[in-house]
Short mmCIF file of C-alpha atoms in Angstrom, two decimals:
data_model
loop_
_atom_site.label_atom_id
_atom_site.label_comp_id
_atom_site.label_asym_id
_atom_site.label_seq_id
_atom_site.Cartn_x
_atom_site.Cartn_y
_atom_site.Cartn_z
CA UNK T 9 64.54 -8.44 175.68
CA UNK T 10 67.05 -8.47 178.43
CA UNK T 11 68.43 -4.57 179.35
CA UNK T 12 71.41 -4.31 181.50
CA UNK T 13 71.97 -0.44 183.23
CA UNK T 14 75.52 0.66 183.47
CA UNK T 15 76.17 3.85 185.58
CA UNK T 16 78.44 5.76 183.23
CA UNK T 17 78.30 9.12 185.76
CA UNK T 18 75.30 10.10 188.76
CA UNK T 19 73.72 12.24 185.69
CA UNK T 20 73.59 9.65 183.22
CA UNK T 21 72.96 6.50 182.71
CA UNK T 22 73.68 3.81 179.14
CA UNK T 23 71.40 1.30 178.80
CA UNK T 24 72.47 -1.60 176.46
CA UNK T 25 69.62 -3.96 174.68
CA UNK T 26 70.35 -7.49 173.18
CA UNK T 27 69.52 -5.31 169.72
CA UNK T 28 72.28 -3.19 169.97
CA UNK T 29 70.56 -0.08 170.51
CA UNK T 30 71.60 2.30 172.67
CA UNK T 31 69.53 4.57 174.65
CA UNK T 32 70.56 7.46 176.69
CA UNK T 33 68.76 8.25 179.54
CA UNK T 34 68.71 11.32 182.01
CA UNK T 35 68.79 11.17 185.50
CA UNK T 36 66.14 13.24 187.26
CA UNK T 37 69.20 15.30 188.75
CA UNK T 38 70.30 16.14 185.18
CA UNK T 39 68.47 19.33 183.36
CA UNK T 40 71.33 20.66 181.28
CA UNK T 41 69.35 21.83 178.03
CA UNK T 42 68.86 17.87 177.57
CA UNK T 43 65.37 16.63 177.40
CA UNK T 44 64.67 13.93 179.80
CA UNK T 45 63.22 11.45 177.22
CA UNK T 46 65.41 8.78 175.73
CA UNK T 47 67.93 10.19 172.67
CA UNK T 48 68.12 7.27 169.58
CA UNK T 49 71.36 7.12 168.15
CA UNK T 50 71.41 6.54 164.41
CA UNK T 51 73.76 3.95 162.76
CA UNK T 52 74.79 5.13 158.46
CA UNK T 53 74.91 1.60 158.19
CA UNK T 54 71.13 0.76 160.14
CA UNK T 55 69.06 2.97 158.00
CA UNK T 56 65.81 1.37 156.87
CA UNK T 57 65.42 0.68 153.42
CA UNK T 58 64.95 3.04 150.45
CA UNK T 59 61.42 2.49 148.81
CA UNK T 60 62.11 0.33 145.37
CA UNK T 61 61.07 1.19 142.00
CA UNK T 62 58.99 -1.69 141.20
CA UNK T 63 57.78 -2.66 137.29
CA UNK T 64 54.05 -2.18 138.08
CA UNK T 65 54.66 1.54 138.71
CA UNK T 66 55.50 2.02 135.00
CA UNK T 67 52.06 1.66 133.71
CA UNK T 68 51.56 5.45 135.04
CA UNK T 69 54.43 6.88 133.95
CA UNK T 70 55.18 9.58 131.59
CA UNK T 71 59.05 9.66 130.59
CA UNK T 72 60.81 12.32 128.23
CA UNK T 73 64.14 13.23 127.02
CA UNK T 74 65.40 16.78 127.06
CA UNK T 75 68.39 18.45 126.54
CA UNK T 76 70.70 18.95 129.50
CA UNK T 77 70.94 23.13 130.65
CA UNK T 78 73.51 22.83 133.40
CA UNK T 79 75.90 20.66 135.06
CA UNK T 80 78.35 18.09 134.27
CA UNK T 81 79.24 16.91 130.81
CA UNK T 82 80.55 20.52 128.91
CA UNK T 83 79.03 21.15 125.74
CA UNK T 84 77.76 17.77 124.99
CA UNK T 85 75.30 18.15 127.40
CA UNK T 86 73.79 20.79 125.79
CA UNK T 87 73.77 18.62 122.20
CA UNK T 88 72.24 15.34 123.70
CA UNK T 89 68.82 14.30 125.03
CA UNK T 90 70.32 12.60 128.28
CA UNK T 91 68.25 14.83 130.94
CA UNK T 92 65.42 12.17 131.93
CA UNK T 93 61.29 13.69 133.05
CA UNK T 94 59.62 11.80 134.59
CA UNK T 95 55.74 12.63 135.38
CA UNK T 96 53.41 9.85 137.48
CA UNK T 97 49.92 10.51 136.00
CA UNK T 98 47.48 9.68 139.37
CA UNK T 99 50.07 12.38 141.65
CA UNK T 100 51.13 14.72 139.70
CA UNK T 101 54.77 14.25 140.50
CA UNK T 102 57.34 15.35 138.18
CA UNK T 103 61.12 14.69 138.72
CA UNK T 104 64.18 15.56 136.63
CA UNK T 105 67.55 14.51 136.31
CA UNK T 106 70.81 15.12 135.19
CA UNK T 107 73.14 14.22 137.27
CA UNK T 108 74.96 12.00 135.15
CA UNK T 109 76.25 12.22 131.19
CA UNK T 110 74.56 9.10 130.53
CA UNK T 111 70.63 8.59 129.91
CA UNK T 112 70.35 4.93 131.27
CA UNK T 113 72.26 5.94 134.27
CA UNK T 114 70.20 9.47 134.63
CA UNK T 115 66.66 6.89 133.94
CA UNK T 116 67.39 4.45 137.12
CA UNK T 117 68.40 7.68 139.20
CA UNK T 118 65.05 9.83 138.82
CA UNK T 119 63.37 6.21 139.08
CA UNK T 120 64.94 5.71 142.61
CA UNK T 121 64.18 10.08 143.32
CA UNK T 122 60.59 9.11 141.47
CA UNK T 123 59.78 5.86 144.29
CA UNK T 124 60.94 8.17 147.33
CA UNK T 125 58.34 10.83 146.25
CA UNK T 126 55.56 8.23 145.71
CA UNK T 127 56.15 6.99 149.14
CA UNK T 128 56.10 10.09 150.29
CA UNK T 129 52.96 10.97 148.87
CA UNK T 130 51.01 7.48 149.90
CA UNK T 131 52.51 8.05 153.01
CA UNK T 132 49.80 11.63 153.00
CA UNK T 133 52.72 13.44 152.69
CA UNK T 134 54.85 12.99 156.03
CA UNK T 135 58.24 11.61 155.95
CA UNK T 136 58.92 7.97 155.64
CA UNK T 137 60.92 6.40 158.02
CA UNK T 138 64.13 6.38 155.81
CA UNK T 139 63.83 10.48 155.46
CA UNK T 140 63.44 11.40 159.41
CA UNK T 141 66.41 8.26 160.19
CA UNK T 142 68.39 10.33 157.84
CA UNK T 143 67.34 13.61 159.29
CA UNK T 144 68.13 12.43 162.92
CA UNK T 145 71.66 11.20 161.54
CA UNK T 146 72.44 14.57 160.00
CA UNK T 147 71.21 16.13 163.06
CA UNK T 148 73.63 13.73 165.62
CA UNK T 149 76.41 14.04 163.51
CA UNK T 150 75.83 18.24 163.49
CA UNK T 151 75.68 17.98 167.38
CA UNK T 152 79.25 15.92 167.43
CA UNK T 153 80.83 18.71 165.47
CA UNK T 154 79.52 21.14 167.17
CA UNK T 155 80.88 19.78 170.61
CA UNK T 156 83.93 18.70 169.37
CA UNK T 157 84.27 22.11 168.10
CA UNK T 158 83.83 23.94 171.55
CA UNK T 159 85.64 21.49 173.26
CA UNK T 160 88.93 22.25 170.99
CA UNK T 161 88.01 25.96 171.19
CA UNK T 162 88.21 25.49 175.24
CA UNK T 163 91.39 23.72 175.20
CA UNK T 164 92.84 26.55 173.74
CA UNK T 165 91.59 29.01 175.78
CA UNK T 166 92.60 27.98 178.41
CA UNK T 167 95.93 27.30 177.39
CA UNK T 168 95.56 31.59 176.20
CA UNK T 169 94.79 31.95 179.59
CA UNK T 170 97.88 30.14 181.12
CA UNK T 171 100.08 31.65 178.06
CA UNK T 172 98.81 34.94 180.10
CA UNK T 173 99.05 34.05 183.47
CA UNK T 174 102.69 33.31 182.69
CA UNK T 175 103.69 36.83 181.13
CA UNK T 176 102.20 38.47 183.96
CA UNK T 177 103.72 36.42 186.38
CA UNK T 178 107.13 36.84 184.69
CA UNK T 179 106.22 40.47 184.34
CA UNK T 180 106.04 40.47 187.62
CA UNK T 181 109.00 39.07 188.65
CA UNK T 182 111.16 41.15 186.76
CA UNK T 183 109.48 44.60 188.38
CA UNK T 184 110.30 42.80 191.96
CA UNK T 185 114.17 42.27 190.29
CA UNK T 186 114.46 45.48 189.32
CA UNK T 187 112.65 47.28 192.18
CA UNK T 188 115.14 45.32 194.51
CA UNK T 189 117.97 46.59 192.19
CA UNK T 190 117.06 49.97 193.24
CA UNK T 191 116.95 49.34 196.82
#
């Protein structure tokens, strides 16, 4: 693996792998709230894999059909059996869904919501690598609002500021016209 270092500014410096991954890391000099350890960025489009739903796993399934409370679909929610339960017998699990008006298209859903939770449970309940990839991504892409949203706020005040420092300036000017006036 062949790393290049670019010196972006004397604080930080972007290191660029043949893999495409990009790695911040922090100068010694720089302790600006940032940790010193290296910061992945996450790609939407790099995510690991979701888990599958694979045919063996049906053996332990339990599947009913209930009628729909809430949500899409009006009354004829409330008249068909389209919600879809699923319960895996050896975990306990039980997942529901409704997020469609259709029961084949509600069965693959809680399938797909079913094979996260398994994996999630063989996994002795931690995350898989899919849910803390995801977590880091919602977390980056809070951090770039968030400083995109103080550096607009800054712009403007300052601009306030210069709006200010213009009034009084002009203010200022026309007490030294006037005071002359007098004179």
């Amino acid at each position: 693996m062949e790393i290049r270092a670019i010196l972006k500014n004397p604080f930080v410096n972007l290191i660029h792998t043949t893999m495409t991954l990009r790695i911040l890391k922090l100068a010694p000099v720089a302790h600006r709230g940032l940790h010193s350890c290296c910061v992945q960025l996450v790609k939407k489009n790099k995510l690991p894999p979701r888990p599958k739903w694979m045919a063996e796993m049906e053996k332990d399934l339990e599947e009913k059909f209930l009628h729909g409370g809430r949500g899409p679909g009006g009354q004829k929610i409330n008249k068909s059996n389209s919600k879809v339960q699923l319960r895996h017998g050896p975990s306990g699990i039980v997942v529901e869904c409704q997020e469609t008006r259709s029961r084949e298209n509600n069965r693959k859903i809680a399938r797909e919501k079913l094979a996260l939770q398994l994996a999630v449970w063989s996994n002795g309940g931690s995350p898989i690598e899919r849910q803390t990839a995801l977590h880091e991504w919602e977390k980056q892409g809070k951090r770039s609002r968030e400083r995109k949203s103080k550096e607009k706020h800054g712009r403007h005040e300052i601009e306030r500021q210069e709006e200010r420092l213009r009034e009084m300036q002009e203010e200022e000017q026309l007490v030294e016209a006037l005071l002359r006036k007098e004179r």
